[in-house]
PDB file of C-alpha atoms in Angstrom:
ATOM      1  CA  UNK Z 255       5.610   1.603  -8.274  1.00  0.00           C
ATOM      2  CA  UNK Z 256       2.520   3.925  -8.233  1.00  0.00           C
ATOM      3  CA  UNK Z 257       1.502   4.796 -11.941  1.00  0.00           C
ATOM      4  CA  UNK Z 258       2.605   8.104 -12.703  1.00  0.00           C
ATOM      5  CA  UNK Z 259       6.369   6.653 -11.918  1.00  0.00           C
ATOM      6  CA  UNK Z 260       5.424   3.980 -14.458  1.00  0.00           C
ATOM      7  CA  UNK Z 261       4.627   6.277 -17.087  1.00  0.00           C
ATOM      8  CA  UNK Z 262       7.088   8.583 -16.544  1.00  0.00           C
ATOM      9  CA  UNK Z 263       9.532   5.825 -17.132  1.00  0.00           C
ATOM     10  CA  UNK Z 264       7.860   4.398 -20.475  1.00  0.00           C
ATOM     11  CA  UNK Z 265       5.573   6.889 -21.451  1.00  0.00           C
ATOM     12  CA  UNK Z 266       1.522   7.536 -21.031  1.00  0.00           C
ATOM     13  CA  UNK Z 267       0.463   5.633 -24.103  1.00  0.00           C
ATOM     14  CA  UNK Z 268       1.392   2.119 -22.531  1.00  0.00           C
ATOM     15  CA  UNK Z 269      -1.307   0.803 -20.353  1.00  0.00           C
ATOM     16  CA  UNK Z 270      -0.490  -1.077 -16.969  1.00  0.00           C
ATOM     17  CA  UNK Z 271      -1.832  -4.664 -16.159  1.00  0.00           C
ATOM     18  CA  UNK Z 272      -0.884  -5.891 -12.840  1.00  0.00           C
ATOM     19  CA  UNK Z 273      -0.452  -9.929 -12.762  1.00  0.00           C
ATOM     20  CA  UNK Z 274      -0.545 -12.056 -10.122  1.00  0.00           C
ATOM     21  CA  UNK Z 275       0.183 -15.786  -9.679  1.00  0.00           C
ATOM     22  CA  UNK Z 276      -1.937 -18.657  -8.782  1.00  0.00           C
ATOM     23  CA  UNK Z 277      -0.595 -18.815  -4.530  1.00  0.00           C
ATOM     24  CA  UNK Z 278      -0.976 -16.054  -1.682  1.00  0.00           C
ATOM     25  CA  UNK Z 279       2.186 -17.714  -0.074  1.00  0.00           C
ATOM     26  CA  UNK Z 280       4.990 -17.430   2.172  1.00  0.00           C
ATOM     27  CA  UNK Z 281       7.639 -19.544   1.307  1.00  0.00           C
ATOM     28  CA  UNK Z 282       9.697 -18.639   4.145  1.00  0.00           C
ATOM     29  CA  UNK Z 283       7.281 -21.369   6.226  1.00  0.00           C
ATOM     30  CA  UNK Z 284       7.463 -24.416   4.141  1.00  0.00           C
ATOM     31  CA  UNK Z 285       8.355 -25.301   0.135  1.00  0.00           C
ATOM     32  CA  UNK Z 286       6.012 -23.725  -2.174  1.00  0.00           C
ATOM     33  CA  UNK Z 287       5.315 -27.871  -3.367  1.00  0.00           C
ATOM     34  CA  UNK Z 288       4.089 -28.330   0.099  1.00  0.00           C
ATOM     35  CA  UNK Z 289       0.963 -26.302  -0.663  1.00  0.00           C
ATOM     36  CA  UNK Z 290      -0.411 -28.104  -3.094  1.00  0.00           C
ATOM     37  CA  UNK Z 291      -1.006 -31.046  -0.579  1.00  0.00           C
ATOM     38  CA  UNK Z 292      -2.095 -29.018   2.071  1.00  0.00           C
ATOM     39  CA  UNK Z 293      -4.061 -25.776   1.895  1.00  0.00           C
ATOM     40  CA  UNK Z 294      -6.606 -25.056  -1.129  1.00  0.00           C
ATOM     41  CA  UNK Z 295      -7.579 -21.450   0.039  1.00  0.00           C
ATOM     42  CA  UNK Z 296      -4.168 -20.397  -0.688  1.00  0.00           C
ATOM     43  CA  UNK Z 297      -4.800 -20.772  -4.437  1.00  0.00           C
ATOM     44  CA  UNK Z 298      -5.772 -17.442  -5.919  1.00  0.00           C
ATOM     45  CA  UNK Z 299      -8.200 -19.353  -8.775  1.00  0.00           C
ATOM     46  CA  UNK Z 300     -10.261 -20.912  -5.985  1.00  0.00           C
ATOM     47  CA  UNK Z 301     -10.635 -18.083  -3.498  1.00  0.00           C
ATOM     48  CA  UNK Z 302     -13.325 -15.364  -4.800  1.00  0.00           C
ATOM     49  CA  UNK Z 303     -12.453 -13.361  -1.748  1.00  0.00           C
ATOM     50  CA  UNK Z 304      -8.818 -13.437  -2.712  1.00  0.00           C
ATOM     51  CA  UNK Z 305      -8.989 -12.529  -6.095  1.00  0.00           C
ATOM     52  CA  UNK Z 306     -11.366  -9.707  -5.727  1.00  0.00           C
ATOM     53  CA  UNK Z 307      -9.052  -8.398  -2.808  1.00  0.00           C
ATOM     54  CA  UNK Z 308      -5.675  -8.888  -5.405  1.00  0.00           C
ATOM     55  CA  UNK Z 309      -8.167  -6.890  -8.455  1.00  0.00           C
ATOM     56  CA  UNK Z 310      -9.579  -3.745  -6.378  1.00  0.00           C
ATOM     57  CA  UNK Z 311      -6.101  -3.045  -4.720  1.00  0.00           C
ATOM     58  CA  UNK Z 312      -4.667  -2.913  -7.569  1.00  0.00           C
ATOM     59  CA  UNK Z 313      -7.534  -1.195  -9.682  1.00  0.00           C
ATOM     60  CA  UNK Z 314      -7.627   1.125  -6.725  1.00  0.00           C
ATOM     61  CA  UNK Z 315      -3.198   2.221  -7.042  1.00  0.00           C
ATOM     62  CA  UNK Z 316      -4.374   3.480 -11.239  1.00  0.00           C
ATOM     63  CA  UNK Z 317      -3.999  -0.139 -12.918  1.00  0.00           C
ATOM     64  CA  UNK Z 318      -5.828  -0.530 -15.925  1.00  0.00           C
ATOM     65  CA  UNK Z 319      -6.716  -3.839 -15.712  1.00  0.00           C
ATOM     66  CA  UNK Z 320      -5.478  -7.142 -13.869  1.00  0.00           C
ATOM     67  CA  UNK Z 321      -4.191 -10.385 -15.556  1.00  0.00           C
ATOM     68  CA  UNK Z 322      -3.971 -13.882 -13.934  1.00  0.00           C
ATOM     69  CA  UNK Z 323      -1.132 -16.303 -14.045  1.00  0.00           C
ATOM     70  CA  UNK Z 324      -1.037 -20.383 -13.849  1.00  0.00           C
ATOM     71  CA  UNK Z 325      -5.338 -20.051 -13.410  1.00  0.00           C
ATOM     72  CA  UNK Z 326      -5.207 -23.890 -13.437  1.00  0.00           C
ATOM     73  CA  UNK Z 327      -8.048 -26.176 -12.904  1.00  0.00           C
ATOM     74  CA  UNK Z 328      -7.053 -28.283  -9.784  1.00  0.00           C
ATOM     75  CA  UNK Z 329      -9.144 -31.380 -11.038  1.00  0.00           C
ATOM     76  CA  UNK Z 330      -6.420 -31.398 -13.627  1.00  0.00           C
ATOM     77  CA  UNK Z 331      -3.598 -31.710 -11.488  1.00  0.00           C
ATOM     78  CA  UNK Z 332      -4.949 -34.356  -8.861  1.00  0.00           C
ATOM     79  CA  UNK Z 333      -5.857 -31.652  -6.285  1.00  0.00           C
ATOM     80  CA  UNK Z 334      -8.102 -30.686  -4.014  1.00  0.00           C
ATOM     81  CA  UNK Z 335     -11.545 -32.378  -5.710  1.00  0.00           C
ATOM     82  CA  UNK Z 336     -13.828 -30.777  -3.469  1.00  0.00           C
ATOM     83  CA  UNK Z 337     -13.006 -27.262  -5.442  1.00  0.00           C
ATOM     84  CA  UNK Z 338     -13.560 -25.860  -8.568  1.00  0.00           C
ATOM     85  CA  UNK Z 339     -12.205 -22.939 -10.051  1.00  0.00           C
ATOM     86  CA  UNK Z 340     -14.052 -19.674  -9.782  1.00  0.00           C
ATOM     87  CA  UNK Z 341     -14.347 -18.823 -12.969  1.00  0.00           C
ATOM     88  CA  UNK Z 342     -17.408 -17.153 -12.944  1.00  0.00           C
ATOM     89  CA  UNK Z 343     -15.484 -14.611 -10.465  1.00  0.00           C
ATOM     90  CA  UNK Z 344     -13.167 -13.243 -13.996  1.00  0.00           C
ATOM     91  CA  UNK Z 345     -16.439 -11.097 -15.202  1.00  0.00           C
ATOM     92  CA  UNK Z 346     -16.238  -9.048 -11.645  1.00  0.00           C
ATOM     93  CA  UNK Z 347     -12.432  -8.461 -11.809  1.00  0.00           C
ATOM     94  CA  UNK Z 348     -12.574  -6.816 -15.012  1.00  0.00           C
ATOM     95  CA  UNK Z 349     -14.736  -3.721 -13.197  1.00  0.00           C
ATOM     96  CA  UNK Z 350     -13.696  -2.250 -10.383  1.00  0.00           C
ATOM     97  CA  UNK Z 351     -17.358  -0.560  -9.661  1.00  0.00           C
ATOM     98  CA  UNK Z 352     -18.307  -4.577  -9.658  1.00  0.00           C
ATOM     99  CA  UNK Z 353     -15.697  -5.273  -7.049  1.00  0.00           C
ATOM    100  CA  UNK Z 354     -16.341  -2.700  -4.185  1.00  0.00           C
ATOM    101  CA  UNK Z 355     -18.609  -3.318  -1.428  1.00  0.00           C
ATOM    102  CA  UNK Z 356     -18.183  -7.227  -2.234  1.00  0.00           C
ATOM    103  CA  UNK Z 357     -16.555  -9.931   0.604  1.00  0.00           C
ATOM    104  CA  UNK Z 358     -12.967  -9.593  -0.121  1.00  0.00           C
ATOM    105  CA  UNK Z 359      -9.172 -10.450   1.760  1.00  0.00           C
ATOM    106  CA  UNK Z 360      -5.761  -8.841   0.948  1.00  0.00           C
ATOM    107  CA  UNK Z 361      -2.700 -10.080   1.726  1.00  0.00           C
ATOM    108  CA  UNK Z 362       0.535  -8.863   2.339  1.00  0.00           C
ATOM    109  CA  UNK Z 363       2.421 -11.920   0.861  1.00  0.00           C
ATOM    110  CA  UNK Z 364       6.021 -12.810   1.498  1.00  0.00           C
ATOM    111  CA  UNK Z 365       8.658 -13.161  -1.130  1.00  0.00           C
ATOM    112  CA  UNK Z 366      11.407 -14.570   0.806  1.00  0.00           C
ATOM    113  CA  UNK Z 367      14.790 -16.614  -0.239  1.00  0.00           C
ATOM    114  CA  UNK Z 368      13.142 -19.824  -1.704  1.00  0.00           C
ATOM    115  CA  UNK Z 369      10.669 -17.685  -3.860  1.00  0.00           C
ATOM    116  CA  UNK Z 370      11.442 -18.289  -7.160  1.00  0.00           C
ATOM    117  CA  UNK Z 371      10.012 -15.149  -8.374  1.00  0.00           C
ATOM    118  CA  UNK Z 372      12.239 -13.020  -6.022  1.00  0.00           C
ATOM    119  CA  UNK Z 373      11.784  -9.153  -6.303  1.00  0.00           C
ATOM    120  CA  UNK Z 374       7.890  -9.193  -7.550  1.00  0.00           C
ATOM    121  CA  UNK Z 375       5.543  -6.400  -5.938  1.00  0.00           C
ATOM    122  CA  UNK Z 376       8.709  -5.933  -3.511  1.00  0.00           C
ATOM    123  CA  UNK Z 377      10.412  -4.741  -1.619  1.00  0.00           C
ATOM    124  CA  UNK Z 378       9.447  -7.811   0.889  1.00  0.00           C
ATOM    125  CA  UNK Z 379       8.007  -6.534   3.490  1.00  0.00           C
ATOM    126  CA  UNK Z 380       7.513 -10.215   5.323  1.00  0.00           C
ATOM    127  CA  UNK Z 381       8.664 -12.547   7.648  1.00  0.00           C
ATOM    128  CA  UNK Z 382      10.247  -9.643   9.557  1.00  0.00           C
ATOM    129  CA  UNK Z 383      10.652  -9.187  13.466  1.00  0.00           C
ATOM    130  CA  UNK Z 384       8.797  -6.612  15.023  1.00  0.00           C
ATOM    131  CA  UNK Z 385      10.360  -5.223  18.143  1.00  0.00           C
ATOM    132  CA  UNK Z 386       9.135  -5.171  21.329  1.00  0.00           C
ATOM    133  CA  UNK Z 387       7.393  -1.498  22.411  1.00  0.00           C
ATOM    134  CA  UNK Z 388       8.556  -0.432  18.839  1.00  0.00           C
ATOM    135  CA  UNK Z 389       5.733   0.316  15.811  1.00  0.00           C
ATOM    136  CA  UNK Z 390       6.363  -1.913  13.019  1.00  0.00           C
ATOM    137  CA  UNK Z 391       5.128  -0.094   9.380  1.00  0.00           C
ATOM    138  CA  UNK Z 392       3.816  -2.088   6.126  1.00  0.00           C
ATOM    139  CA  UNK Z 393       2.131  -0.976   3.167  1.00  0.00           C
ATOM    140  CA  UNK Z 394      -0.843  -2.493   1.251  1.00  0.00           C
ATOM    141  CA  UNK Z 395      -2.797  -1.862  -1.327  1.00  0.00           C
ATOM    142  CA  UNK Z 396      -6.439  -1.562  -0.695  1.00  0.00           C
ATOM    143  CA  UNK Z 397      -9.488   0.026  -1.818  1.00  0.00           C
ATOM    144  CA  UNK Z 398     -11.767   2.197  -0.313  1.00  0.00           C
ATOM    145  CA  UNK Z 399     -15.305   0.913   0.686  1.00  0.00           C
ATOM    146  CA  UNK Z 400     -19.005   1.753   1.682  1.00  0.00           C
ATOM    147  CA  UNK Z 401     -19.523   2.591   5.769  1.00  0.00           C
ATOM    148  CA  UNK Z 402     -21.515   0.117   6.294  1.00  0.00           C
ATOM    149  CA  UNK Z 403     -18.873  -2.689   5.440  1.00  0.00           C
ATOM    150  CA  UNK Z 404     -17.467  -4.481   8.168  1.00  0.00           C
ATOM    151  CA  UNK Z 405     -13.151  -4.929   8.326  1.00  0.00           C
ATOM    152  CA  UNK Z 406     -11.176  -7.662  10.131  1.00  0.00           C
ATOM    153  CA  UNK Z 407      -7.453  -7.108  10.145  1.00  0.00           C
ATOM    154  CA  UNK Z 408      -5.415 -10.841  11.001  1.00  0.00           C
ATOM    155  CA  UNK Z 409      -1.599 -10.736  11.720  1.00  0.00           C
ATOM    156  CA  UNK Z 410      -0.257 -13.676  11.906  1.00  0.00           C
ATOM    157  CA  UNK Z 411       3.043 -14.354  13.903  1.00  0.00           C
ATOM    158  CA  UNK Z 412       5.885 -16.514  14.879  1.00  0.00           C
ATOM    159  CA  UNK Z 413       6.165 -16.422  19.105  1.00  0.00           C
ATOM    160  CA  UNK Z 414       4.243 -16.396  21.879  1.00  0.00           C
ATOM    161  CA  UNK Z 415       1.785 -13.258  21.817  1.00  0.00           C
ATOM    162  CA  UNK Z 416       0.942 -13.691  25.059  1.00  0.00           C
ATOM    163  CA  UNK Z 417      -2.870 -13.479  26.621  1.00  0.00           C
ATOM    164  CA  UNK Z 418      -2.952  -9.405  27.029  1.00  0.00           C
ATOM    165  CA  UNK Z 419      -4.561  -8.422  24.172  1.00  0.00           C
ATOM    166  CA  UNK Z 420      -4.034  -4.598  25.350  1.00  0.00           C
ATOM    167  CA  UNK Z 421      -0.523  -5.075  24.622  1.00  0.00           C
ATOM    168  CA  UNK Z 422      -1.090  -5.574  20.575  1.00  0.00           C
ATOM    169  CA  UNK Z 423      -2.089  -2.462  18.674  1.00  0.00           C
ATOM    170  CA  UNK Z 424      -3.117  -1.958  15.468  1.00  0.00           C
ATOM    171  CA  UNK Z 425      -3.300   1.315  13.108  1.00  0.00           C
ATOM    172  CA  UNK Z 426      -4.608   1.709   9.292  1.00  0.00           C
ATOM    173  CA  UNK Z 427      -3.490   5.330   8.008  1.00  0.00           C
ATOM    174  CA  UNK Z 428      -4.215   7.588  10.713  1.00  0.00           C
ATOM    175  CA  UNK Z 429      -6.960   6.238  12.368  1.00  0.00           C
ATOM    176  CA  UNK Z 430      -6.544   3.586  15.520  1.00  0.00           C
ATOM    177  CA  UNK Z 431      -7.989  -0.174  15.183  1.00  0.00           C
ATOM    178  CA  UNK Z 432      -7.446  -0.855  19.199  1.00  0.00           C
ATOM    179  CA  UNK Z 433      -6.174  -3.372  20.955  1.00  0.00           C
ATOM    180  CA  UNK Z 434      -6.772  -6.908  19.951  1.00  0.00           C
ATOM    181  CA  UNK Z 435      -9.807  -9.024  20.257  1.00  0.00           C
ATOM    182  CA  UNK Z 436      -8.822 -12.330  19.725  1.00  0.00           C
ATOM    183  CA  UNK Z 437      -5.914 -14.521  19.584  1.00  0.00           C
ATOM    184  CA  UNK Z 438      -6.030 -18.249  18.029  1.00  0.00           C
ATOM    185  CA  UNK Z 439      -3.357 -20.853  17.306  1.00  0.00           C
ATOM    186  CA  UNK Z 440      -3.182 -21.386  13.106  1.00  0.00           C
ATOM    187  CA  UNK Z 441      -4.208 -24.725  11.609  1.00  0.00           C
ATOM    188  CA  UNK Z 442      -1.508 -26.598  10.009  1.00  0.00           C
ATOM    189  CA  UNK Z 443      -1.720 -24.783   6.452  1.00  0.00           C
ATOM    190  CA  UNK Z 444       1.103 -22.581   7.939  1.00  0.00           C
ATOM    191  CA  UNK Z 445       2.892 -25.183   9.818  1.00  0.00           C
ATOM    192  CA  UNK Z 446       5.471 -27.400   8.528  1.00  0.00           C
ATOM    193  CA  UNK Z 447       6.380 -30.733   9.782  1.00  0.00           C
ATOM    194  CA  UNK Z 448       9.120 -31.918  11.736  1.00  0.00           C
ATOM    195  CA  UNK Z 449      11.552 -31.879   8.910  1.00  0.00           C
ATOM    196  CA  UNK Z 450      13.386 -35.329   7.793  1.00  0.00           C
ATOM    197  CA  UNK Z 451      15.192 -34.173   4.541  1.00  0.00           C
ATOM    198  CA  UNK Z 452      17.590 -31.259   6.009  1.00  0.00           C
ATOM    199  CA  UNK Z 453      15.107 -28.937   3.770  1.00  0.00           C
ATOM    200  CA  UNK Z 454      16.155 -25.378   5.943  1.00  0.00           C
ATOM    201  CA  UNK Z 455      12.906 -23.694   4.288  1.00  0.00           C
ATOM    202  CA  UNK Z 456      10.706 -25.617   7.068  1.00  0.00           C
ATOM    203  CA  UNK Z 457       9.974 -23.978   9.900  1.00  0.00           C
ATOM    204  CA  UNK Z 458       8.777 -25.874  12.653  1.00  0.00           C
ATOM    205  CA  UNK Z 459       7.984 -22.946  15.090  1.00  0.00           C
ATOM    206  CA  UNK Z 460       3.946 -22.549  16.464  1.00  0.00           C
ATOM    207  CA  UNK Z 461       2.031 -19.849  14.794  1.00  0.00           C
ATOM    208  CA  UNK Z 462      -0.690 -17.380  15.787  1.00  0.00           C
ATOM    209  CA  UNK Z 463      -3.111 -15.219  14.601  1.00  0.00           C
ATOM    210  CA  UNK Z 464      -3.875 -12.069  16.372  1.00  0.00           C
ATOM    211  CA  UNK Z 465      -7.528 -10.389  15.141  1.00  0.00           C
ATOM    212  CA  UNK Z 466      -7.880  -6.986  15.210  1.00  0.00           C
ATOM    213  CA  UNK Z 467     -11.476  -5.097  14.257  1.00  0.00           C
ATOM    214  CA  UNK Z 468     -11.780  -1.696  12.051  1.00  0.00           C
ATOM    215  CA  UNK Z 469     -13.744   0.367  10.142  1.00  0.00           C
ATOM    216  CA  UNK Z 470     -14.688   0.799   6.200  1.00  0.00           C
ATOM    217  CA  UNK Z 471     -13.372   4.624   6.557  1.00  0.00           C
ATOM    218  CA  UNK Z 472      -9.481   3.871   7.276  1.00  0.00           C
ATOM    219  CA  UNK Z 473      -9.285   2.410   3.938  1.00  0.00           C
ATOM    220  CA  UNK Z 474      -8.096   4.337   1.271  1.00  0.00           C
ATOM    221  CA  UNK Z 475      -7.951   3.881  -2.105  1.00  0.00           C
ATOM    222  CA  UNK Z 476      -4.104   2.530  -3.147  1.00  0.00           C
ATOM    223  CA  UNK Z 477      -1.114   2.322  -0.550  1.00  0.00           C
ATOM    224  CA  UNK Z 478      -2.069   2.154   3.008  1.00  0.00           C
ATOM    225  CA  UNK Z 479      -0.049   2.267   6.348  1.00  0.00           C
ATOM    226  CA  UNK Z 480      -0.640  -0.767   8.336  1.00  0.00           C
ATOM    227  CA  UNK Z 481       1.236  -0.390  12.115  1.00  0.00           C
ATOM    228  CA  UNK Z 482       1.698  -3.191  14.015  1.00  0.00           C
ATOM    229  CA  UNK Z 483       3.033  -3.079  17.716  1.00  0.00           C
ATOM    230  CA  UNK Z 484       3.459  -5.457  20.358  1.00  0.00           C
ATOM    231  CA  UNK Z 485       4.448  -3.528  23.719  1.00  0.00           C
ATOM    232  CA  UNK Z 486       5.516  -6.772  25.490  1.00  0.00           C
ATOM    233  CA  UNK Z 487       7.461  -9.624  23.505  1.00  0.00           C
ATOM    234  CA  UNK Z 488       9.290  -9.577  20.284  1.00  0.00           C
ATOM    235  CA  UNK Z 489       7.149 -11.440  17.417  1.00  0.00           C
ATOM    236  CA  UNK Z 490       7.747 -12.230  14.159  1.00  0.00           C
ATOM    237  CA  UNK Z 491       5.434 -11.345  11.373  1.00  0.00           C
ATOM    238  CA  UNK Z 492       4.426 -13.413   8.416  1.00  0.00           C
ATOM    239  CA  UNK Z 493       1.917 -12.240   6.760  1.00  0.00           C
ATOM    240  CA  UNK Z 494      -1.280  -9.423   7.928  1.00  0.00           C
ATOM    241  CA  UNK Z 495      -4.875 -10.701   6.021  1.00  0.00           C
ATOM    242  CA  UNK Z 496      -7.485  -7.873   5.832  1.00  0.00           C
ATOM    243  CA  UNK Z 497     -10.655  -8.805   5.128  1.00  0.00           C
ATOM    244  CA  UNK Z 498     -13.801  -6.779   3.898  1.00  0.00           C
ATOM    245  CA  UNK Z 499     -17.243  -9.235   5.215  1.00  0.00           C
TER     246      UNK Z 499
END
């Protein structure tokens, strides 16, 4: 909901945190449990590029300010020893000014039927199936940054991309990000294993990640167009990562 839809609903004298909670998941692969054993960068309070990405998209669609939710310290819980919580990172994400220009990732997240928080930030836009030969259309919110920053667009997928990179496309707004440069097989923090408890929420299926470059100027500030399109094969999408070096 962009801000002026806010206030017209409650009026222009209540200000607008967005939240967020602690995991950049997608449920949809494997239970959300699972993640604490297996994939640290996941976890919004020990990712600096994460968090700033989560603060200027939102800064950048007219929030006032951002809140955190469940910013645990792993140490406390048993996990992941070799992190610590960026704390130091909660004196950027108060000022957007501080924020732009800076390394950061967005993610297009999935809500999906084991999310227990179903209907947040929707409408889920991921997993989905995008068609062969047929554009596939998300929305993200990003923020705008200087020229000289460099812009790597992931989309990860369920299927077999194939090895012609000219067949996978990628647009931001109006302007074209190419063909592909790179595809790579995805580490097991997005792949479940063989299941042995009749848990339906694994998935079992091989995952890639298909990298596209860009540019600083097809980012705008709040919701951008993100097209996707495969000309060969049917894939599934799970989640798209762009990332500001």
């Amino acid at each position: 909901m962009r801000r002026f839809q806010f206030w017209r609903l409650i009026g222009e004298q209540v200000t607008f945190y967005a939240g967020v909670e602690y995991t950049a998941s997608n449920p949809e692969r494997f239970p959300l449990s699972d993640y604490e054993q297996r994939d640290p960068a996941r976890f919004m309070p020990l990712d600096a590029r994460k968090l700033r990405g989560f603060a200027a998209g939102y800064y950048a669609s007219g929030a006032d300010g951002v809140y955190l939710f469940n910013f645990f310290v792993p140490r406390a819980r048993q996990l992941f020893p070799d992190h610590e919580t960026r704390f130091e990172l909660l004196k950027e994400l108060r000022d957007p000014d501080r924020l732009r220009g800076k390394p950061k990732t967005y993610t297009l997240t999935a809500g999906g039927n084991h999310w227990k928080y179903q209907g947040v930030d929707g409408p889920d836009q991921v997993p989905c199936v995008a068609e062969a030969a047929l554009p596939r259309v998300f929305s993200m919110l990003l923020a705008s940054e200087p020229e000289s920053r460099p812009i790597d667009v992931t989309v990860f997928v369920e299927g077999e991309p194939g090895n012609q990179l000219k067949d996978l496309r990628l647009h931001i707004n109006e302007f074209s990000a190419g063909h592909a440069l790179e595809i790579h097989s995805v580490a097991d923090e997005f792949l479940a294993d063989s299941p042995q408890d009749g848990n339906t929420s694994r998935n079992t299926k091989p995952v890639k990640k298909i990298l596209f470059r860009a540019r600083s100027k097809m980012l705008l500030d709040g919701r951008n167009r993100i097209t996707f399109q495969s000309d060969s094969v049917s894939l599934t999408l799970l989640t798209i990562e762009v990332r500001v070096n």
